[in-house]
């Protein structure tokens, strides 16, 4: 994954000409952004640091070589967006909607993703580390080459999203909502089996 140049121009997102199709080589820091609806825009080599988004929609936008660091992306809507070589570091993604987007070479590290929507995504080489997916949803999501390291899936839903060959052995699975078909072939630790035994529809004596 390409490293973002921290010498990028520091400026206000609201001062940019948002009519431009592409915004690149920009560093946005410690701002409150509200009521923005962007469509068909491309962000390249940008660093978003300490940004809070409110009532924000990105529709069919492209994020290439972008880093979100210490940002509040809660309830933001990323509809049918492309994320390529993007990092999310220590971000709040509570209720964020990534539906029908694509993750390609993505790192999401130490992020709160409760109630986030990852439905109908086509993912390629995605790495989640120490993320909390409580009450999040993976519906009809392609998880090829996806890794989860020390993540929490309490009350998280996987439906028509195969976890075959996905290593979940370092994750919390209590209350995970899934099916036998979706969990089949997942790699787990023996102590986690109690969290999944309800899928067998048996009674423990």
mmCIF file of C-alpha atoms in Angstrom, residues 19 59-60 88 122 133 139:
data_model
loop_
_atom_site.group_PDB
_atom_site.id
_atom_site.type_symbol
_atom_site.label_atom_id
_atom_site.label_comp_id
_atom_site.label_asym_id
_atom_site.label_seq_id
_atom_site.Cartn_x
_atom_site.Cartn_y
_atom_site.Cartn_z
ATOM 1 C CA UNK A 19 -17.100 21.458 -9.144
ATOM 2 C CA UNK A 59 -22.087 8.698 -4.587
ATOM 3 C CA UNK A 60 -20.084 6.791 -7.207
ATOM 4 C CA UNK A 88 -8.767 3.869 7.652
ATOM 5 C CA UNK A 122 -16.959 -6.775 -4.044
ATOM 6 C CA UNK A 133 -18.194 -4.794 13.970
ATOM 7 C CA UNK A 139 -24.888 -9.105 3.161
#
